[in-house]
mmCIF file of C-alpha atoms in Angstrom:
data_model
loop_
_atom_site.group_PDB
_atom_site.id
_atom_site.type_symbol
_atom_site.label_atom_id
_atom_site.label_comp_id
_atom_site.label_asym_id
_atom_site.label_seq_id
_atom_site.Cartn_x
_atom_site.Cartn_y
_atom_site.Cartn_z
ATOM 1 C CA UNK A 24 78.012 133.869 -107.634
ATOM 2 C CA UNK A 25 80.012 131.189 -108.857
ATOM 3 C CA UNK A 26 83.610 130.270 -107.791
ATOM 4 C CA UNK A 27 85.334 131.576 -111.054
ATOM 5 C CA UNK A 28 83.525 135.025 -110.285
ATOM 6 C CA UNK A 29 83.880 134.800 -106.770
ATOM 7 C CA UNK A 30 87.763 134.461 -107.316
ATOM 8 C CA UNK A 31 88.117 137.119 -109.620
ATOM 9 C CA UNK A 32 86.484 139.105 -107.148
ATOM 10 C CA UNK A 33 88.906 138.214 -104.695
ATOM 11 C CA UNK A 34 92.081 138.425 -106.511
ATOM 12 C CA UNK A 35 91.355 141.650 -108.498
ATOM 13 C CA UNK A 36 92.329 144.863 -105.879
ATOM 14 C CA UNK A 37 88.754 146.745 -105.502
ATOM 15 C CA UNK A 38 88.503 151.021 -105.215
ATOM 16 C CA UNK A 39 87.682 151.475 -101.656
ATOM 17 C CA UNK A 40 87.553 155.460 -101.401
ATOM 18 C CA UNK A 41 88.709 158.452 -103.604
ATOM 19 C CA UNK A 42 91.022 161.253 -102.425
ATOM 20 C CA UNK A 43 90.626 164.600 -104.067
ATOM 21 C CA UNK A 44 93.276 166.685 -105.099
ATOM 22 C CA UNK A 45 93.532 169.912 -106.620
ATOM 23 C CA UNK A 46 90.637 168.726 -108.032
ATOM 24 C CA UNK A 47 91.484 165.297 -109.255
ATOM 25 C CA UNK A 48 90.445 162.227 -107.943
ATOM 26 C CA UNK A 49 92.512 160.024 -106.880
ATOM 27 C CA UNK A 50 90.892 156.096 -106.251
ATOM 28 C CA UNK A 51 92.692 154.286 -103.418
ATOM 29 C CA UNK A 52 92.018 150.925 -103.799
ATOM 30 C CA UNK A 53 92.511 147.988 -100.775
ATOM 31 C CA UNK A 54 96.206 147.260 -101.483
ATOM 32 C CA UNK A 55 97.231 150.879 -100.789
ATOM 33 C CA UNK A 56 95.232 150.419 -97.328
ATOM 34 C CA UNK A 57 96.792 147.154 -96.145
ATOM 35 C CA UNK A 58 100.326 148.862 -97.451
ATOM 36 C CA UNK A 59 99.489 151.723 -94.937
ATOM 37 C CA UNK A 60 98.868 149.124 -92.512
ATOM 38 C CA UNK A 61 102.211 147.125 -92.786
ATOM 39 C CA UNK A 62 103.698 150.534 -92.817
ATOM 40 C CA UNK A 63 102.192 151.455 -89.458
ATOM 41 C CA UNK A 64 102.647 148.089 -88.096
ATOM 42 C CA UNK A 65 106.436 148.200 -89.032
ATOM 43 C CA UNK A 66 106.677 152.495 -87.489
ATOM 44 C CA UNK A 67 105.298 151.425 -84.658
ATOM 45 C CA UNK A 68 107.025 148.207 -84.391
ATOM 46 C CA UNK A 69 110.559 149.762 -84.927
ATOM 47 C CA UNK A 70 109.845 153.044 -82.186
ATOM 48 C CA UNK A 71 108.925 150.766 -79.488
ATOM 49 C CA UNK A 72 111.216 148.225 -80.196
ATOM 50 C CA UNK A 73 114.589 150.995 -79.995
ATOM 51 C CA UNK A 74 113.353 152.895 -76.756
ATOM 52 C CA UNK A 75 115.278 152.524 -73.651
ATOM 53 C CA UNK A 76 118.354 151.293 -75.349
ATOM 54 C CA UNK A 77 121.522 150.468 -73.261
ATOM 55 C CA UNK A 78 125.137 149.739 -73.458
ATOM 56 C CA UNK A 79 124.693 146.402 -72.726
ATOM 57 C CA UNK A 80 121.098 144.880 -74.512
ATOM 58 C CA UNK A 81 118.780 143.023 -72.671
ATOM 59 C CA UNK A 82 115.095 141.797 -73.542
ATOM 60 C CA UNK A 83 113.996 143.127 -76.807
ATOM 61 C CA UNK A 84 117.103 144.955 -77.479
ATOM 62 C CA UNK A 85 118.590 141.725 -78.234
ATOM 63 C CA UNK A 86 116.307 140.617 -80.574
ATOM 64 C CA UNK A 87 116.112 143.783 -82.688
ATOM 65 C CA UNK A 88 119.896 143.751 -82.859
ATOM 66 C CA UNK A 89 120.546 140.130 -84.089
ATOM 67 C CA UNK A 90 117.934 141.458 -86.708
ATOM 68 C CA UNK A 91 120.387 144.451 -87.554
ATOM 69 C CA UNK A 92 123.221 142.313 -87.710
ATOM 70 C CA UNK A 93 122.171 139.631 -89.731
ATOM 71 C CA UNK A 94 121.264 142.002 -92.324
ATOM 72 C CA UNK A 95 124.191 143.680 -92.351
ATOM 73 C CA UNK A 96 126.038 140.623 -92.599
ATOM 74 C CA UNK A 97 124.077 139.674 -95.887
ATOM 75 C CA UNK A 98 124.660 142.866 -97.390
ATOM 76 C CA UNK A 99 128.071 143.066 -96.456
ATOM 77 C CA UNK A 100 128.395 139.811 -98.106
ATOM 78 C CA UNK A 101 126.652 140.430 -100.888
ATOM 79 C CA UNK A 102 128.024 144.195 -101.690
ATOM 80 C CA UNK A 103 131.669 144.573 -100.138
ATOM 81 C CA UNK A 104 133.137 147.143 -99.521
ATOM 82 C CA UNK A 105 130.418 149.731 -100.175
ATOM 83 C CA UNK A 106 127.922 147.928 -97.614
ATOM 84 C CA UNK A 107 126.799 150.872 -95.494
ATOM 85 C CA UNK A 108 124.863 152.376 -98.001
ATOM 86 C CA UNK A 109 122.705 149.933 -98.600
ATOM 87 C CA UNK A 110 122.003 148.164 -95.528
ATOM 88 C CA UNK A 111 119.548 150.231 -94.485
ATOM 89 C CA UNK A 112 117.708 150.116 -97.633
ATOM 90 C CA UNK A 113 117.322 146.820 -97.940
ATOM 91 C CA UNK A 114 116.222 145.800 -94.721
ATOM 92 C CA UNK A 115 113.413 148.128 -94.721
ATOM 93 C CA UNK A 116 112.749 146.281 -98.154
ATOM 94 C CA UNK A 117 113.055 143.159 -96.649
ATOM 95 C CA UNK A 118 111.343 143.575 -93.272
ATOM 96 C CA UNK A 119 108.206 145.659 -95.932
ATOM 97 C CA UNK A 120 107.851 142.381 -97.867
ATOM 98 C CA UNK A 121 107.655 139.734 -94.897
ATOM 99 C CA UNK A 122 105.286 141.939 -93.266
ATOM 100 C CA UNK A 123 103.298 142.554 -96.876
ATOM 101 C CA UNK A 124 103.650 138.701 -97.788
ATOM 102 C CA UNK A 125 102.857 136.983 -94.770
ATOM 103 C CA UNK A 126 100.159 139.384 -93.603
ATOM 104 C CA UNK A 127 97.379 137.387 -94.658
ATOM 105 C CA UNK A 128 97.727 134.556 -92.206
ATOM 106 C CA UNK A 129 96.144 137.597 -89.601
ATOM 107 C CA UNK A 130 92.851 137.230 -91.987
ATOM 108 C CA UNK A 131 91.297 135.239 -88.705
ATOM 109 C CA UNK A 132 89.911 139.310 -88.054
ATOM 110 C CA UNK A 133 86.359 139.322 -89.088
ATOM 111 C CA UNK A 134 85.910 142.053 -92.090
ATOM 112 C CA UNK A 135 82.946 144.559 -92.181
ATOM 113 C CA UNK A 136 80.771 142.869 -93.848
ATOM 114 C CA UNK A 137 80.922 139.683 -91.543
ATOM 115 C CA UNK A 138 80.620 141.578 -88.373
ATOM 116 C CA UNK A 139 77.458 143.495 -90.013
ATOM 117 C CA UNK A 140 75.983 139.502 -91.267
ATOM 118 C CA UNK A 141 76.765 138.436 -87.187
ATOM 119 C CA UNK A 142 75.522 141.964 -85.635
ATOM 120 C CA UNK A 143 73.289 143.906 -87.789
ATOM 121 C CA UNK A 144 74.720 147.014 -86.056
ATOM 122 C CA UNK A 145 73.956 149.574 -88.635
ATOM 123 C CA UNK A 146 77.847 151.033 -87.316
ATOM 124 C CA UNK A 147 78.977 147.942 -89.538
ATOM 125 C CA UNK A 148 77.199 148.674 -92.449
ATOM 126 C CA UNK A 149 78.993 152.127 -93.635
ATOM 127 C CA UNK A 150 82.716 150.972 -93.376
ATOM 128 C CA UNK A 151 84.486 149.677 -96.105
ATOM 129 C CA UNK A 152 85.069 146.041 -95.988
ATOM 130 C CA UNK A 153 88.548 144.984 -95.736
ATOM 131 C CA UNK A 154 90.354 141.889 -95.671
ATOM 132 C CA UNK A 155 93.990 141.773 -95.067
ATOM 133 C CA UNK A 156 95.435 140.352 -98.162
ATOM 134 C CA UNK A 157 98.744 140.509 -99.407
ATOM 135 C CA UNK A 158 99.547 143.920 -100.557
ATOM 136 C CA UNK A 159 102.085 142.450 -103.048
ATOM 137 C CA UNK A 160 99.397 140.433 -104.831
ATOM 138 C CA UNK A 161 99.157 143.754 -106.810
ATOM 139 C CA UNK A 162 101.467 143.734 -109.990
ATOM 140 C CA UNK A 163 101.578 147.468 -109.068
ATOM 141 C CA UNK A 164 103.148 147.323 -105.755
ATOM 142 C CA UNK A 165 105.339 144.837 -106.835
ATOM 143 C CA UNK A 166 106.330 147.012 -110.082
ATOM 144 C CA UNK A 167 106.649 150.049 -108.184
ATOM 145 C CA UNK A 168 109.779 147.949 -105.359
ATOM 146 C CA UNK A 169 111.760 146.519 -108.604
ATOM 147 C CA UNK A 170 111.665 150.536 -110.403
ATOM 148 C CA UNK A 171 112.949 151.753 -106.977
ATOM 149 C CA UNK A 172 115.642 148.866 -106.919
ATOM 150 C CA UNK A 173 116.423 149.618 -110.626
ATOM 151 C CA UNK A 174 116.634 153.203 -109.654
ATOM 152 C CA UNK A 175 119.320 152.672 -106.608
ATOM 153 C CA UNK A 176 121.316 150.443 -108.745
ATOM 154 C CA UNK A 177 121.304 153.131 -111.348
ATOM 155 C CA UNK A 178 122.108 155.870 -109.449
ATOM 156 C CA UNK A 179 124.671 153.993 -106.931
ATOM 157 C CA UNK A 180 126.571 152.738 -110.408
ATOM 158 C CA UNK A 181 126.441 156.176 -111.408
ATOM 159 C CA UNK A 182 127.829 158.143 -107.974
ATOM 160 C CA UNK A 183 130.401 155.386 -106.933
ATOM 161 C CA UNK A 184 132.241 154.751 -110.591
ATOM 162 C CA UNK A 185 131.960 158.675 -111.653
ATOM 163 C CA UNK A 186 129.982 159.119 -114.480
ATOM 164 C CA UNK A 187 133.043 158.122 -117.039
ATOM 165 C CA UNK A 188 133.726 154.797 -115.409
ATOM 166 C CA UNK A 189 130.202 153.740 -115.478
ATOM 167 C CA UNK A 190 129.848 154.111 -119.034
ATOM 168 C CA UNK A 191 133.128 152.617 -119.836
ATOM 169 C CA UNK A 192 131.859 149.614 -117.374
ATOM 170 C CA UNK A 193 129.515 149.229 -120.181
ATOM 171 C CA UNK A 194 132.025 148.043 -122.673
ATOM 172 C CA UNK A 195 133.808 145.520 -120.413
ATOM 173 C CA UNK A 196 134.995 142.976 -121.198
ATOM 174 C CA UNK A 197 134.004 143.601 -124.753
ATOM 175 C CA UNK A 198 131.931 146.236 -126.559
ATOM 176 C CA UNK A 199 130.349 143.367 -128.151
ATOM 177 C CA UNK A 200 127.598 142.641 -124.752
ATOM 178 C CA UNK A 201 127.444 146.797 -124.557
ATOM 179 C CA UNK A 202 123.851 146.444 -125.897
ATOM 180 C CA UNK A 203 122.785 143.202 -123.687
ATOM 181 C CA UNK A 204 124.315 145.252 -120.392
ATOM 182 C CA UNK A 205 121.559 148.065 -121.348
ATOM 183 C CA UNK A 206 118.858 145.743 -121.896
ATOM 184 C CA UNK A 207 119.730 144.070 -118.077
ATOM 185 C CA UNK A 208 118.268 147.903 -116.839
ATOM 186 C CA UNK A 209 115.192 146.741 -118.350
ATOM 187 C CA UNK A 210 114.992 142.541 -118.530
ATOM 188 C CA UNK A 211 115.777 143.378 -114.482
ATOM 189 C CA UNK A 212 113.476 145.215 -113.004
ATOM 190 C CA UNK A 213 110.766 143.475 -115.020
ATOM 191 C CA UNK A 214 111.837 139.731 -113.653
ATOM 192 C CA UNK A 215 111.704 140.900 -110.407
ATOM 193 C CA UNK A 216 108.483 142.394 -110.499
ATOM 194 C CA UNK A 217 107.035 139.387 -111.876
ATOM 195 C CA UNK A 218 108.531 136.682 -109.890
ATOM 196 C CA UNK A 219 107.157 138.406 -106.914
ATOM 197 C CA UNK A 220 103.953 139.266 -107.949
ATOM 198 C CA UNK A 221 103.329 135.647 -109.615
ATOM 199 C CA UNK A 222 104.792 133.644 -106.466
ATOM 200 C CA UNK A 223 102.369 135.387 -104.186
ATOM 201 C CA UNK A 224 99.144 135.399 -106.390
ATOM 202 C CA UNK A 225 99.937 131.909 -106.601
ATOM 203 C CA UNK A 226 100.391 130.959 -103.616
ATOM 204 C CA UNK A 227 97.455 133.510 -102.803
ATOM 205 C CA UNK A 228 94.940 131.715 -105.379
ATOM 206 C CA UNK A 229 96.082 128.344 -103.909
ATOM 207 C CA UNK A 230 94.833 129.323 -100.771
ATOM 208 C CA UNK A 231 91.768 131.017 -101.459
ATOM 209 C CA UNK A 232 90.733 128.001 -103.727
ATOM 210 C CA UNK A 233 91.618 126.000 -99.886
ATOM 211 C CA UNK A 234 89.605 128.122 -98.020
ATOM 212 C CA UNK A 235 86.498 127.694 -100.593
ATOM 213 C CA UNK A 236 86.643 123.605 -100.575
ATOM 214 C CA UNK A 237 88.003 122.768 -97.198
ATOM 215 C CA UNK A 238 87.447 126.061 -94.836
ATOM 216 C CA UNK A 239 88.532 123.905 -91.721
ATOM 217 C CA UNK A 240 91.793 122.426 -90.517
ATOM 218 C CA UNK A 241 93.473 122.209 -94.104
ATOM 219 C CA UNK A 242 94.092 125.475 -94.450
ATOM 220 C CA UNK A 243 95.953 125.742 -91.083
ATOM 221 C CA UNK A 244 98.518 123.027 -92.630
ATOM 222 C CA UNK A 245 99.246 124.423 -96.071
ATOM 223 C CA UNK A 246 99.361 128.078 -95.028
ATOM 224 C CA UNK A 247 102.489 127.391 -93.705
ATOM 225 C CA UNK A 248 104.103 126.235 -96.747
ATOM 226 C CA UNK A 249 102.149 129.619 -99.387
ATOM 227 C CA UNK A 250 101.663 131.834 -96.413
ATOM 228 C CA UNK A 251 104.820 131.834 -94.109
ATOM 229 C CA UNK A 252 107.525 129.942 -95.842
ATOM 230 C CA UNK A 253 106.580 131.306 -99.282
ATOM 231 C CA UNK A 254 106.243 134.677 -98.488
ATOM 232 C CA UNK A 255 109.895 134.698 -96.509
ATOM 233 C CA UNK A 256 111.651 133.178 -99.113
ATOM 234 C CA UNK A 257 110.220 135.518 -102.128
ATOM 235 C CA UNK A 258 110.986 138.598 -99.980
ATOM 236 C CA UNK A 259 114.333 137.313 -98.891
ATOM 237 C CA UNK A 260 114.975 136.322 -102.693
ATOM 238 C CA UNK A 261 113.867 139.636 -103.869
ATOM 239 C CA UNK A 262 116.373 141.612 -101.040
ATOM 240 C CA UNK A 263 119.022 139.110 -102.679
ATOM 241 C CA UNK A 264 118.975 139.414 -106.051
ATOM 242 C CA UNK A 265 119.085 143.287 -105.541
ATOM 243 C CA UNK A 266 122.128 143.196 -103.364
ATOM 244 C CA UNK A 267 123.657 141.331 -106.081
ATOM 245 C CA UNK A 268 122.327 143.580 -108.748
ATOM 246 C CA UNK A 269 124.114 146.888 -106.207
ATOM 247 C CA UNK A 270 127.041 144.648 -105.809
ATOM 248 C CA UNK A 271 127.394 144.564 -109.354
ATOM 249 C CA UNK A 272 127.427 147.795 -110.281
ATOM 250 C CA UNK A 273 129.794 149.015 -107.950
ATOM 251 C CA UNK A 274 132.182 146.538 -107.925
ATOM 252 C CA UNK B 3 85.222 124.444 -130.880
ATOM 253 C CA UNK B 4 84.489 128.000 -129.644
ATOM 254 C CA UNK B 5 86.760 130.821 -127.861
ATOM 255 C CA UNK B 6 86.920 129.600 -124.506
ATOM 256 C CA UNK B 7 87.609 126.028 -125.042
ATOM 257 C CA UNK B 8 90.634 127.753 -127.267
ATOM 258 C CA UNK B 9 91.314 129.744 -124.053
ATOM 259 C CA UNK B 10 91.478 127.219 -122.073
ATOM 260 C CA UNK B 11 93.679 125.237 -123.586
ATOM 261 C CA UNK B 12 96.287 127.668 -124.374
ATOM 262 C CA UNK B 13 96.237 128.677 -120.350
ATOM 263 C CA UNK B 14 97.068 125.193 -120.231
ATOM 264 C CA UNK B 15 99.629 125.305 -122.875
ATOM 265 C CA UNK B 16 101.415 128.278 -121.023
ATOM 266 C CA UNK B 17 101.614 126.458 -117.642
ATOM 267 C CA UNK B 18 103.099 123.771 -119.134
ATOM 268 C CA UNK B 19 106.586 125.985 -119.094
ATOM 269 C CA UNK B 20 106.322 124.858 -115.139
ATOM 270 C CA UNK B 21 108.072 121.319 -116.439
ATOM 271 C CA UNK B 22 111.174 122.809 -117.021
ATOM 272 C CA UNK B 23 111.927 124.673 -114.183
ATOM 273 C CA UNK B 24 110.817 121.495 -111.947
ATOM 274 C CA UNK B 25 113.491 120.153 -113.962
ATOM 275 C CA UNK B 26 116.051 122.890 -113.069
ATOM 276 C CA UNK B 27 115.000 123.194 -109.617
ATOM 277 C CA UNK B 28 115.342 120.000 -109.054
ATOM 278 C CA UNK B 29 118.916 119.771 -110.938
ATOM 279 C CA UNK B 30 120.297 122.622 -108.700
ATOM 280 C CA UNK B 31 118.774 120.964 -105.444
ATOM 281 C CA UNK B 32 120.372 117.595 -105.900
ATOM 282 C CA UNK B 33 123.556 119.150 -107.014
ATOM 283 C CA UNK B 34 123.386 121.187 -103.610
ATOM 284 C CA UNK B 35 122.855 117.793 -101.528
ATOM 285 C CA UNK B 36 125.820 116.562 -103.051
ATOM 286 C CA UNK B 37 128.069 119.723 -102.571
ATOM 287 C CA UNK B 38 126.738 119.790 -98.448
ATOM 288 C CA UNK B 39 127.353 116.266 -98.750
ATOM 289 C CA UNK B 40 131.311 116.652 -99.853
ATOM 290 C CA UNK B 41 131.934 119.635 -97.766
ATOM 291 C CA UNK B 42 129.588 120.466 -94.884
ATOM 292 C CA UNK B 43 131.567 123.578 -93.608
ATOM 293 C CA UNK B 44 130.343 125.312 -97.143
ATOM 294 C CA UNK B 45 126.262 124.937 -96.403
ATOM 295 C CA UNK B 46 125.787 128.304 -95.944
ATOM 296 C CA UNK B 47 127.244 129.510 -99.191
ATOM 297 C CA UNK B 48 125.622 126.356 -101.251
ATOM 298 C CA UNK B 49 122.541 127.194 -99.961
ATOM 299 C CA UNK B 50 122.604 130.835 -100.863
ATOM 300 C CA UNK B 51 123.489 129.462 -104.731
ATOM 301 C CA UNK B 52 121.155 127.141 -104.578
ATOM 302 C CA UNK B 53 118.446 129.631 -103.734
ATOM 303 C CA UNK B 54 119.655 132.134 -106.671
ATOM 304 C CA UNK B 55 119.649 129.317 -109.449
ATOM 305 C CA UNK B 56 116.386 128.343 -108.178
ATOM 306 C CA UNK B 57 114.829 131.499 -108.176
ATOM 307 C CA UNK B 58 115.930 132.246 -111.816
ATOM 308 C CA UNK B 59 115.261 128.170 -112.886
ATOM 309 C CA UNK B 60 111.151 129.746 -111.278
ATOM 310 C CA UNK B 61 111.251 133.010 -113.472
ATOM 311 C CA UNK B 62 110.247 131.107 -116.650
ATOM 312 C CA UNK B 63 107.367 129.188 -114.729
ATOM 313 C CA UNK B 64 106.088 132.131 -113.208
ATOM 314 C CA UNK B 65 106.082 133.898 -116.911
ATOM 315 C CA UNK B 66 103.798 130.801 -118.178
ATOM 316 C CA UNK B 67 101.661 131.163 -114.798
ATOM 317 C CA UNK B 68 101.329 135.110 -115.431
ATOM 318 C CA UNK B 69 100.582 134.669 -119.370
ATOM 319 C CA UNK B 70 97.686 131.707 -118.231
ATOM 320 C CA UNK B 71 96.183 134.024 -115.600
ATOM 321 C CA UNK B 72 96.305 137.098 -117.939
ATOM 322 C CA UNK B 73 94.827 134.761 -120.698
ATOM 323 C CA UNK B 74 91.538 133.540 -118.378
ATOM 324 C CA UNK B 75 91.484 136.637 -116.436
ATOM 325 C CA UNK B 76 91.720 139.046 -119.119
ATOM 326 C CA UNK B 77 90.759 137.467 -122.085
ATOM 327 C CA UNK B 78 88.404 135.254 -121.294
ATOM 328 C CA UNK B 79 84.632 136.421 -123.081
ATOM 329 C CA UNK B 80 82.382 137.850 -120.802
#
C-alpha cells in the first residue's frame, strides 16, 4: 500500500456494522462510534461530576462551576438579554466539539488489529478495528451541528420577534439587502460546516502525514499546536459565531 | 500532459487562495497588538475580534483546501 492509498484509507470514515430496521439497513460507519463515545464520555463525565453538590463547592464542584459560569458569561455577552435560552445549548455544543476535536491525542490505545498483530488471540480477530479519530473529520457530522445551529437561530428569530416582526426584520434597514438576509440562512450554515470540517481534516492529515515520516518524538510536539490548540479554538470559534448568529436574530 | 498532472496542478492552484488569508490574518493580528498595545484594559474584547476576523479572513483558505482535497480525492483517475 502506498502512502497516497494508505491516507485515503485513513481519512475516508469506513462502514463498521449495519443496523436493521424495519427492514432497512442502516451502515454505521466509525465516526458515529467515536460520536457515541464522546457522548458517553461527556454523560458520564457530567453525572459524576454534579453528585454530592453543596451550598458551599468544594473539590470538583468548583471546577464544574467555573465551567458553567464562564459559559454563561460568553453567552450572556454575546446574546443579551435573551441569554438563558441558549446557554445550555451551546455549551453542550462546545464541551461536544473539544471532546470530538481533541479526542485523537487518546489514539496511544492500541486498536484491534494491533493487539491481534502483538497477541494472536483469536478474541482480537472478530472486533472491529477502531481508532479514535476525530469524529468531526466527517463533513457529515460537521453539516449535521451548523443545520441544528441554523435551525435554533431560525426558530429563536421566529418565537422571540413574533412571526410579523421577523419578517419585517427582513427589510431593515432597507428592502434593498431583503434578498442577501435570506441567502445568510444558507451562505451560514454552509461556512460553518466547512470551516470546521476543513480545519480539522487539516490539521488531521498534517498529523497523520507526521506519524507516517517521523512516528517518534515529533509528533508529541506538533500535536499540541493541530491536536489541542486547534481543536479548542475551532470549537470555541464555532460556539462563537453561533452566539452571534442567535444574538442577531433576536436583537 | 495527461489528467493527473492537470489535477495536480489545479489542487495546487486552489490552495493558493491560502495567500490571502495569511495576508488578512496577519493584518487583523498586528492591528490587535497595536490596539492591546494602546489600551491594555480592552484585551479581552480585542482578542475576541481578533478571533472573529480571523476566522472569517480562514473561510476562503479552507474553501481552496476543501476544493484541492475534493479535486485529488475525488477526482483523481483511479
Amino acid at each position: 500500500m502506498n502512502l497516497s492509498e494508505e491516507l485515503v484509507n485513513v481519512i475516508n470514515p469506513h462502514d463498521l456494522f449495519n443496523i436493521t430496521v424495519f427492514g432497512i439497513s442502516i451502515p454505521v460507519s466509525d465516526t458515529v462510534v467515536i460520536t457515541w463515545v464522546v457522548m458517553a464520555f461527556l454523560i458520564i463525565a457530567a453525572i459524576l461530576m454534579t453528585r454530592g453538590m453543596k451550598t458551599i463547592p468544594e473539590g470538583k464542584q468548583n471546577f464544574i462551576e467555573w465551567i458553567v459560569e464562564a459559559i454563561n458569561g460568553f453567552v450572556k455577552t454575546n446574546i443579551g438579554h435573551h441569554w438563558q435560552h441558549f446557554a445550555s445549548y451551546l455549551g453542550t455544543v462546545f464541551l461536544f466539539l473539544i471532546a470530538a476535536n481533541t479526542i485523537s491525542i487518546f489514539n496511544v490505545i492500541p486498536g484491534a488489529e494491533e493487539l491481534y498483530k502483538l497477541t494472536h488471540l483469536e478474541l482480537f480477530e472478530n472486533i472491529p478495528n477502531i481508532k479514535l479519530r476525530p469524529p468531526t473529520r466527517d463533513v457529515n457530522v460537521t453539516s449535521c451541528m451548523a443545520i441544528m445551529s441554523i435551525i435554533l437561530v431560525l426558530i429563536s428569530g421566529i418565537l422571540i420577534k413574533k412571526p410579523v416582526g421577523w419578517i419585517k426584520s427582513f427589510f431593515e434597514p432597507s428592502p434593498v439587502i431583503a434578498p442577501f438576509k435570506v441567502l445568510d440562512y444558507f451562505i451560514r450554515p454552509m461556512s460553518l460546516c466547512l470551516r470546521l470540517f476543513g480545519n480539522i481534516l487539516g490539521a488531521f492529515v498534517i498529523m497523520e502525514l507526521v506519524y507516517m515520516a517521523i512516528p517518534v518524538l515529533i509528533p508529541a510536539g506538533l500535536s499540541i499546536y493541530f491536536d489541542l490548540f486547534d481543536g479548542a479554538l475551532q470549537a470555541y470559534i464555532f460556539v462563537f459565531l453561533t452566539s452571534l448568529y442567535i444574538g442577531e436574530a433576536v436583537e | 500532459m495527461n489528467a493527473e498532472g492537470l489535477i495536480a496542478i489545479a489542487a495546487g492552484i486552489a490552495v493558493f487562495t491560502g495567500a490571502g488569508a495569511g495576508i488578512g490574518i496577519g493584518i487583523a493580528a498586528s492591528k490587535a497588538a497595536e490596539a492591546v498595545a494602546r489600551q491594555p484594559e480592552a484585551s479581552g474584547k480585542v482578542t475576541n475580534i481578533t478571533l472573529l476576523g480571523a476566522a472569517l479572513a480562514e473561510a476562503t483558505a479552507i474553501y481552496g483546501f476543501v476544493v484541492a482535497l475534493l479535486l485529488i480525492f475525488v477526482k483523481w483517475p483511479a
